[in-house]
Amino acid sequence: MTVSDALPLRADARRNLERILVAAREAFAQRGLDVGVEEIARRAGVGKATFFRRFPTKDALVLAVLEGFVEEIEAAADEAAKAADPLDGLREFLLHHMTLQANNTAFFDAVSARFTGENPPVEVTDRMLAAIARVLEPALAAGVLRDGVEPGDLSTVAKMLGAAIRPMPGVLLPEAAWPRYLEVVLCGLRAGQDPLPGVAADPCTMVREVSAKSA
């Protein structure tokens, strides 16, 4: 069950929950998933009993933090889809994604390692691809993207950009360099070129295949 599925909370319980999630997000961003729950509870200013009442396992907390990121990306996608210029919306969405990856590298790397091959978050992948599709829809309708661009392409591009701004462990390119490589990618997506060759990546199918193997 995700945090958004939970029953309504009292105001004090809601504040405790928010403090735990903020503390966990900051701790995971700094140290990955190795940080202990005691440290997260200390940062949040709550007792261990309060912590475990909300999150009986560490995986439950990890998934709740991941849910927060997904909701943030969904909101960014909805905002991007409203842009007067669809390419500007696409650019802002990818830049937001780059910022998330840059600020939360340890968390995303650890989550990827933790769930690869064992209970991968299928619903998360579905929601991410649906958000990307909403960003692409206005650009495709306006004819400003080359033929054949699909949500799987943009998902892969977002990962490529994340790797580009983190060329080696512990090294992050200055933000002044980010638009350069973002523009390189957008040039490859703009209309006026031959249709994209080959086939697009299909993360939804891939994660289901991994899930089936681990069942």
PDB file of C-alpha atoms in Angstrom:
ATOM      1  CA  MET A   1       0.000   0.000   0.000  1.00  0.00           C
ATOM      2  CA  THR A   2       1.364   3.413  -0.918  1.00  0.00           C
ATOM      3  CA  VAL A   3       1.199   6.448   1.309  1.00  0.00           C
ATOM      4  CA  SER A   4      -1.506   7.930  -0.914  1.00  0.00           C
ATOM      5  CA  ASP A   5      -3.679   4.864  -0.243  1.00  0.00           C
ATOM      6  CA  ALA A   6      -3.575   5.289   3.525  1.00  0.00           C
ATOM      7  CA  LEU A   7      -6.581   6.315   5.593  1.00  0.00           C
ATOM      8  CA  PRO A   8      -6.837  10.005   6.568  1.00  0.00           C
ATOM      9  CA  LEU A   9      -4.570  10.859   9.492  1.00  0.00           C
ATOM     10  CA  ARG A  10      -4.895  13.205  12.429  1.00  0.00           C
ATOM     11  CA  ALA A  11      -2.980  16.453  12.003  1.00  0.00           C
ATOM     12  CA  ASP A  12      -0.198  15.395  14.375  1.00  0.00           C
ATOM     13  CA  ALA A  13       0.120  11.986  12.752  1.00  0.00           C
ATOM     14  CA  ARG A  14       0.246  13.616   9.315  1.00  0.00           C
ATOM     15  CA  ARG A  15       3.028  15.947  10.480  1.00  0.00           C
ATOM     16  CA  ASN A  16       5.001  12.999  11.850  1.00  0.00           C
ATOM     17  CA  LEU A  17       4.564  11.127   8.590  1.00  0.00           C
ATOM     18  CA  GLU A  18       5.729  14.110   6.551  1.00  0.00           C
ATOM     19  CA  ARG A  19       8.752  14.621   8.810  1.00  0.00           C
ATOM     20  CA  ILE A  20       9.723  10.957   8.446  1.00  0.00           C
ATOM     21  CA  LEU A  21       9.422  11.085   4.654  1.00  0.00           C
ATOM     22  CA  VAL A  22      11.427  14.311   4.392  1.00  0.00           C
ATOM     23  CA  ALA A  23      14.127  12.933   6.689  1.00  0.00           C
ATOM     24  CA  ALA A  24      14.237   9.645   4.787  1.00  0.00           C
ATOM     25  CA  ARG A  25      14.493  11.378   1.426  1.00  0.00           C
ATOM     26  CA  GLU A  26      17.394  13.523   2.638  1.00  0.00           C
ATOM     27  CA  ALA A  27      19.173  10.612   4.321  1.00  0.00           C
ATOM     28  CA  PHE A  28      18.753   8.286   1.339  1.00  0.00           C
ATOM     29  CA  ALA A  29      20.005  11.026  -1.005  1.00  0.00           C
ATOM     30  CA  GLN A  30      23.165  11.379   1.067  1.00  0.00           C
ATOM     31  CA  ARG A  31      23.906   7.768   1.993  1.00  0.00           C
ATOM     32  CA  GLY A  32      21.695   5.504  -0.097  1.00  0.00           C
ATOM     33  CA  LEU A  33      19.680   2.788   1.600  1.00  0.00           C
ATOM     34  CA  ASP A  34      22.440   1.892   4.056  1.00  0.00           C
ATOM     35  CA  VAL A  35      21.270   4.561   6.483  1.00  0.00           C
ATOM     36  CA  GLY A  36      19.581   3.015   9.504  1.00  0.00           C
ATOM     37  CA  VAL A  37      15.982   3.615  10.534  1.00  0.00           C
ATOM     38  CA  GLU A  38      17.197   4.894  13.895  1.00  0.00           C
ATOM     39  CA  GLU A  39      19.081   7.683  12.111  1.00  0.00           C
ATOM     40  CA  ILE A  40      16.011   8.563  10.035  1.00  0.00           C
ATOM     41  CA  ALA A  41      13.801   8.653  13.137  1.00  0.00           C
ATOM     42  CA  ARG A  42      16.355  10.905  14.871  1.00  0.00           C
ATOM     43  CA  ARG A  43      16.445  13.294  11.902  1.00  0.00           C
ATOM     44  CA  ALA A  44      12.651  13.357  11.816  1.00  0.00           C
ATOM     45  CA  GLY A  45      12.416  14.049  15.540  1.00  0.00           C
ATOM     46  CA  VAL A  46      10.116  11.084  16.217  1.00  0.00           C
ATOM     47  CA  GLY A  47      10.434   8.040  18.432  1.00  0.00           C
ATOM     48  CA  LYS A  48      11.088   4.563  17.088  1.00  0.00           C
ATOM     49  CA  ALA A  49       7.568   3.485  18.080  1.00  0.00           C
ATOM     50  CA  THR A  50       6.076   6.272  15.956  1.00  0.00           C
ATOM     51  CA  PHE A  51       8.388   5.386  13.099  1.00  0.00           C
ATOM     52  CA  PHE A  52       7.528   1.683  13.072  1.00  0.00           C
ATOM     53  CA  ARG A  53       3.825   2.395  13.474  1.00  0.00           C
ATOM     54  CA  ARG A  54       3.946   4.099  10.079  1.00  0.00           C
ATOM     55  CA  PHE A  55       6.612   1.918   8.455  1.00  0.00           C
ATOM     56  CA  PRO A  56       6.908  -1.591   9.904  1.00  0.00           C
ATOM     57  CA  THR A  57       9.708  -2.450   7.446  1.00  0.00           C
ATOM     58  CA  LYS A  58      12.456  -0.505   5.724  1.00  0.00           C
ATOM     59  CA  ASP A  59      11.139  -1.566   2.319  1.00  0.00           C
ATOM     60  CA  ALA A  60       7.807   0.063   3.200  1.00  0.00           C
ATOM     61  CA  LEU A  61       9.643   3.327   3.833  1.00  0.00           C
ATOM     62  CA  VAL A  62      11.690   3.021   0.642  1.00  0.00           C
ATOM     63  CA  LEU A  63       8.543   2.490  -1.411  1.00  0.00           C
ATOM     64  CA  ALA A  64       6.849   5.444   0.289  1.00  0.00           C
ATOM     65  CA  VAL A  65       9.786   7.703  -0.599  1.00  0.00           C
ATOM     66  CA  LEU A  66       9.719   6.329  -4.136  1.00  0.00           C
ATOM     67  CA  GLU A  67       5.992   7.096  -4.286  1.00  0.00           C
ATOM     68  CA  GLY A  68       6.801  10.710  -3.462  1.00  0.00           C
ATOM     69  CA  PHE A  69       9.223  10.913  -6.364  1.00  0.00           C
ATOM     70  CA  VAL A  70       6.687   9.370  -8.736  1.00  0.00           C
ATOM     71  CA  GLU A  71       4.041  11.882  -7.672  1.00  0.00           C
ATOM     72  CA  GLU A  72       6.541  14.705  -8.228  1.00  0.00           C
ATOM     73  CA  ILE A  73       7.354  13.447 -11.721  1.00  0.00           C
ATOM     74  CA  GLU A  74       3.654  13.054 -12.530  1.00  0.00           C
ATOM     75  CA  ALA A  75       3.043  16.652 -11.466  1.00  0.00           C
ATOM     76  CA  ALA A  76       5.994  17.833 -13.584  1.00  0.00           C
ATOM     77  CA  ALA A  77       4.600  15.911 -16.562  1.00  0.00           C
ATOM     78  CA  ASP A  78       1.156  17.463 -16.182  1.00  0.00           C
ATOM     79  CA  GLU A  79       2.732  20.933 -15.981  1.00  0.00           C
ATOM     80  CA  ALA A  80       4.925  20.261 -19.024  1.00  0.00           C
ATOM     81  CA  ALA A  81       1.913  19.132 -21.053  1.00  0.00           C
ATOM     82  CA  LYS A  82       0.333  22.578 -20.515  1.00  0.00           C
ATOM     83  CA  ALA A  83       3.264  24.504 -22.029  1.00  0.00           C
ATOM     84  CA  ALA A  84       2.396  26.808 -24.925  1.00  0.00           C
ATOM     85  CA  ASP A  85       5.387  25.406 -26.819  1.00  0.00           C
ATOM     86  CA  PRO A  86       5.423  21.584 -26.600  1.00  0.00           C
ATOM     87  CA  LEU A  87       9.197  21.471 -27.032  1.00  0.00           C
ATOM     88  CA  ASP A  88       9.633  23.885 -24.131  1.00  0.00           C
ATOM     89  CA  GLY A  89       7.449  21.608 -22.031  1.00  0.00           C
ATOM     90  CA  LEU A  90       9.534  18.597 -23.035  1.00  0.00           C
ATOM     91  CA  ARG A  91      12.746  20.482 -22.252  1.00  0.00           C
ATOM     92  CA  GLU A  92      11.526  21.523 -18.794  1.00  0.00           C
ATOM     93  CA  PHE A  93      10.350  18.005 -17.997  1.00  0.00           C
ATOM     94  CA  LEU A  94      13.721  16.495 -18.891  1.00  0.00           C
ATOM     95  CA  LEU A  95      15.553  19.195 -16.954  1.00  0.00           C
ATOM     96  CA  HIS A  96      13.389  18.444 -13.905  1.00  0.00           C
ATOM     97  CA  HIS A  97      14.233  14.764 -14.283  1.00  0.00           C
ATOM     98  CA  MET A  98      17.946  15.580 -14.482  1.00  0.00           C
ATOM     99  CA  THR A  99      17.707  17.622 -11.292  1.00  0.00           C
ATOM    100  CA  LEU A 100      15.963  14.773  -9.457  1.00  0.00           C
ATOM    101  CA  GLN A 101      18.656  12.331 -10.538  1.00  0.00           C
ATOM    102  CA  ALA A 102      21.469  14.708  -9.621  1.00  0.00           C
ATOM    103  CA  ASN A 103      20.094  15.400  -6.148  1.00  0.00           C
ATOM    104  CA  ASN A 104      19.117  11.813  -5.332  1.00  0.00           C
ATOM    105  CA  THR A 105      21.741   9.682  -7.042  1.00  0.00           C
ATOM    106  CA  ALA A 106      22.428   7.434  -4.068  1.00  0.00           C
ATOM    107  CA  PHE A 107      18.735   6.700  -3.558  1.00  0.00           C
ATOM    108  CA  PHE A 108      17.915   5.859  -7.171  1.00  0.00           C
ATOM    109  CA  ASP A 109      21.043   3.721  -7.620  1.00  0.00           C
ATOM    110  CA  ALA A 110      20.260   1.811  -4.430  1.00  0.00           C
ATOM    111  CA  VAL A 111      16.586   1.322  -5.309  1.00  0.00           C
ATOM    112  CA  SER A 112      17.535   0.031  -8.745  1.00  0.00           C
ATOM    113  CA  ALA A 113      19.931  -2.475  -7.202  1.00  0.00           C
ATOM    114  CA  ARG A 114      17.499  -3.466  -4.437  1.00  0.00           C
ATOM    115  CA  PHE A 115      14.549  -4.276  -6.685  1.00  0.00           C
ATOM    116  CA  THR A 116      16.321  -5.623  -9.771  1.00  0.00           C
ATOM    117  CA  GLY A 117      15.348  -9.268 -10.077  1.00  0.00           C
ATOM    118  CA  GLU A 118      13.174  -9.257  -6.972  1.00  0.00           C
ATOM    119  CA  ASN A 119       9.696  -7.731  -6.775  1.00  0.00           C
ATOM    120  CA  PRO A 120      10.369  -4.857  -9.193  1.00  0.00           C
ATOM    121  CA  PRO A 121       7.863  -1.992  -8.788  1.00  0.00           C
ATOM    122  CA  VAL A 122       5.671  -2.709 -11.822  1.00  0.00           C
ATOM    123  CA  GLU A 123       3.080  -0.070 -10.962  1.00  0.00           C
ATOM    124  CA  VAL A 124       5.775   2.590 -10.648  1.00  0.00           C
ATOM    125  CA  THR A 125       7.043   1.821 -14.148  1.00  0.00           C
ATOM    126  CA  ASP A 126       3.530   1.983 -15.562  1.00  0.00           C
ATOM    127  CA  ARG A 127       2.898   5.366 -13.968  1.00  0.00           C
ATOM    128  CA  MET A 128       6.229   6.762 -15.112  1.00  0.00           C
ATOM    129  CA  LEU A 129       5.601   5.752 -18.719  1.00  0.00           C
ATOM    130  CA  ALA A 130       2.068   7.141 -18.560  1.00  0.00           C
ATOM    131  CA  ALA A 131       3.484  10.470 -17.326  1.00  0.00           C
ATOM    132  CA  ILE A 132       6.023  10.521 -20.142  1.00  0.00           C
ATOM    133  CA  ALA A 133       3.268   9.789 -22.653  1.00  0.00           C
ATOM    134  CA  ARG A 134       1.377  12.860 -21.403  1.00  0.00           C
ATOM    135  CA  VAL A 135       4.470  14.999 -22.002  1.00  0.00           C
ATOM    136  CA  LEU A 136       4.945  13.621 -25.508  1.00  0.00           C
ATOM    137  CA  GLU A 137       1.325  13.901 -26.610  1.00  0.00           C
ATOM    138  CA  PRO A 138       1.259  17.681 -27.351  1.00  0.00           C
ATOM    139  CA  ALA A 139       4.628  17.545 -29.150  1.00  0.00           C
ATOM    140  CA  LEU A 140       3.540  14.605 -31.284  1.00  0.00           C
ATOM    141  CA  ALA A 141       0.207  16.272 -32.079  1.00  0.00           C
ATOM    142  CA  ALA A 142       2.022  19.473 -33.096  1.00  0.00           C
ATOM    143  CA  GLY A 143       4.353  17.529 -35.379  1.00  0.00           C
ATOM    144  CA  VAL A 144       7.517  18.918 -33.782  1.00  0.00           C
ATOM    145  CA  LEU A 145       9.075  15.503 -33.114  1.00  0.00           C
ATOM    146  CA  ARG A 146      10.463  13.118 -35.689  1.00  0.00           C
ATOM    147  CA  ASP A 147       8.381  10.093 -36.602  1.00  0.00           C
ATOM    148  CA  GLY A 148       8.656   7.087 -34.338  1.00  0.00           C
ATOM    149  CA  VAL A 149       9.374   8.791 -30.987  1.00  0.00           C
ATOM    150  CA  GLU A 150       7.699   6.813 -28.197  1.00  0.00           C
ATOM    151  CA  PRO A 151       7.502   7.054 -24.389  1.00  0.00           C
ATOM    152  CA  GLY A 152      10.124   4.303 -24.093  1.00  0.00           C
ATOM    153  CA  ASP A 153      12.530   6.513 -26.028  1.00  0.00           C
ATOM    154  CA  LEU A 154      12.044   9.415 -23.636  1.00  0.00           C
ATOM    155  CA  SER A 155      12.441   7.127 -20.624  1.00  0.00           C
ATOM    156  CA  THR A 156      15.764   5.944 -22.000  1.00  0.00           C
ATOM    157  CA  VAL A 157      16.817   9.489 -22.880  1.00  0.00           C
ATOM    158  CA  ALA A 158      16.138  10.607 -19.292  1.00  0.00           C
ATOM    159  CA  LYS A 159      18.463   7.868 -18.016  1.00  0.00           C
ATOM    160  CA  MET A 160      21.101   8.845 -20.591  1.00  0.00           C
ATOM    161  CA  LEU A 161      20.994  12.459 -19.446  1.00  0.00           C
ATOM    162  CA  GLY A 162      21.261  11.372 -15.833  1.00  0.00           C
ATOM    163  CA  ALA A 163      24.421   9.439 -16.696  1.00  0.00           C
ATOM    164  CA  ALA A 164      25.791  12.362 -18.728  1.00  0.00           C
ATOM    165  CA  ILE A 165      25.701  14.788 -15.816  1.00  0.00           C
ATOM    166  CA  ARG A 166      27.275  12.178 -13.519  1.00  0.00           C
ATOM    167  CA  PRO A 167      30.303  11.108 -15.592  1.00  0.00           C
ATOM    168  CA  MET A 168      31.924   9.231 -12.706  1.00  0.00           C
ATOM    169  CA  PRO A 169      31.111   8.350  -9.086  1.00  0.00           C
ATOM    170  CA  GLY A 170      31.040  11.422  -6.887  1.00  0.00           C
ATOM    171  CA  VAL A 171      31.355  13.817  -9.835  1.00  0.00           C
ATOM    172  CA  LEU A 172      28.502  16.045 -10.995  1.00  0.00           C
ATOM    173  CA  LEU A 173      28.805  18.339 -14.001  1.00  0.00           C
ATOM    174  CA  PRO A 174      28.158  22.016 -13.242  1.00  0.00           C
ATOM    175  CA  GLU A 175      24.575  22.997 -14.014  1.00  0.00           C
ATOM    176  CA  ALA A 176      25.831  25.401 -16.681  1.00  0.00           C
ATOM    177  CA  ALA A 177      26.748  22.316 -18.741  1.00  0.00           C
ATOM    178  CA  TRP A 178      23.380  20.587 -18.460  1.00  0.00           C
ATOM    179  CA  PRO A 179      21.506  22.566 -21.165  1.00  0.00           C
ATOM    180  CA  ARG A 180      24.261  21.727 -23.650  1.00  0.00           C
ATOM    181  CA  TYR A 181      23.677  17.987 -23.447  1.00  0.00           C
ATOM    182  CA  LEU A 182      19.940  18.388 -23.127  1.00  0.00           C
ATOM    183  CA  GLU A 183      20.004  20.307 -26.420  1.00  0.00           C
ATOM    184  CA  VAL A 184      22.075  17.553 -28.047  1.00  0.00           C
ATOM    185  CA  VAL A 185      19.311  15.102 -27.147  1.00  0.00           C
ATOM    186  CA  LEU A 186      16.486  17.393 -28.258  1.00  0.00           C
ATOM    187  CA  CYS A 187      18.193  17.932 -31.621  1.00  0.00           C
ATOM    188  CA  GLY A 188      17.981  14.197 -32.160  1.00  0.00           C
ATOM    189  CA  LEU A 189      14.247  14.194 -31.417  1.00  0.00           C
ATOM    190  CA  ARG A 190      13.135  17.190 -33.479  1.00  0.00           C
ATOM    191  CA  ALA A 191      11.097  16.820 -36.639  1.00  0.00           C
ATOM    192  CA  GLY A 192      12.673  17.233 -40.068  1.00  0.00           C
ATOM    193  CA  GLN A 193      14.777  14.074 -39.893  1.00  0.00           C
ATOM    194  CA  ASP A 194      14.317  10.486 -40.980  1.00  0.00           C
ATOM    195  CA  PRO A 195      12.101   8.343 -38.737  1.00  0.00           C
ATOM    196  CA  LEU A 196      13.930   6.821 -35.788  1.00  0.00           C
ATOM    197  CA  PRO A 197      15.450   3.445 -36.716  1.00  0.00           C
ATOM    198  CA  GLY A 198      15.014   0.256 -34.729  1.00  0.00           C
ATOM    199  CA  VAL A 199      12.514  -0.241 -31.941  1.00  0.00           C
ATOM    200  CA  ALA A 200      11.890   1.726 -28.758  1.00  0.00           C
ATOM    201  CA  ALA A 201      12.720   0.352 -25.332  1.00  0.00           C
ATOM    202  CA  ASP A 202       9.672  -1.032 -23.522  1.00  0.00           C
ATOM    203  CA  PRO A 203      10.266  -0.658 -19.774  1.00  0.00           C
ATOM    204  CA  CYS A 204       6.766  -1.864 -18.871  1.00  0.00           C
ATOM    205  CA  THR A 205       7.294  -5.187 -20.630  1.00  0.00           C
ATOM    206  CA  MET A 206      10.817  -5.536 -19.279  1.00  0.00           C
ATOM    207  CA  VAL A 207       9.803  -5.018 -15.660  1.00  0.00           C
ATOM    208  CA  ARG A 208       6.950  -7.520 -16.034  1.00  0.00           C
ATOM    209  CA  GLU A 209       9.327 -10.108 -17.442  1.00  0.00           C
ATOM    210  CA  VAL A 210      11.664  -9.594 -14.482  1.00  0.00           C
ATOM    211  CA  SER A 211       8.697  -9.796 -12.096  1.00  0.00           C
ATOM    212  CA  ALA A 212       7.514 -13.064 -13.662  1.00  0.00           C
ATOM    213  CA  LYS A 213      10.970 -14.613 -13.295  1.00  0.00           C
ATOM    214  CA  SER A 214      11.155 -13.657  -9.617  1.00  0.00           C
ATOM    215  CA  ALA A 215       7.655 -14.923  -8.810  1.00  0.00           C
TER     216      ALA A 215
END
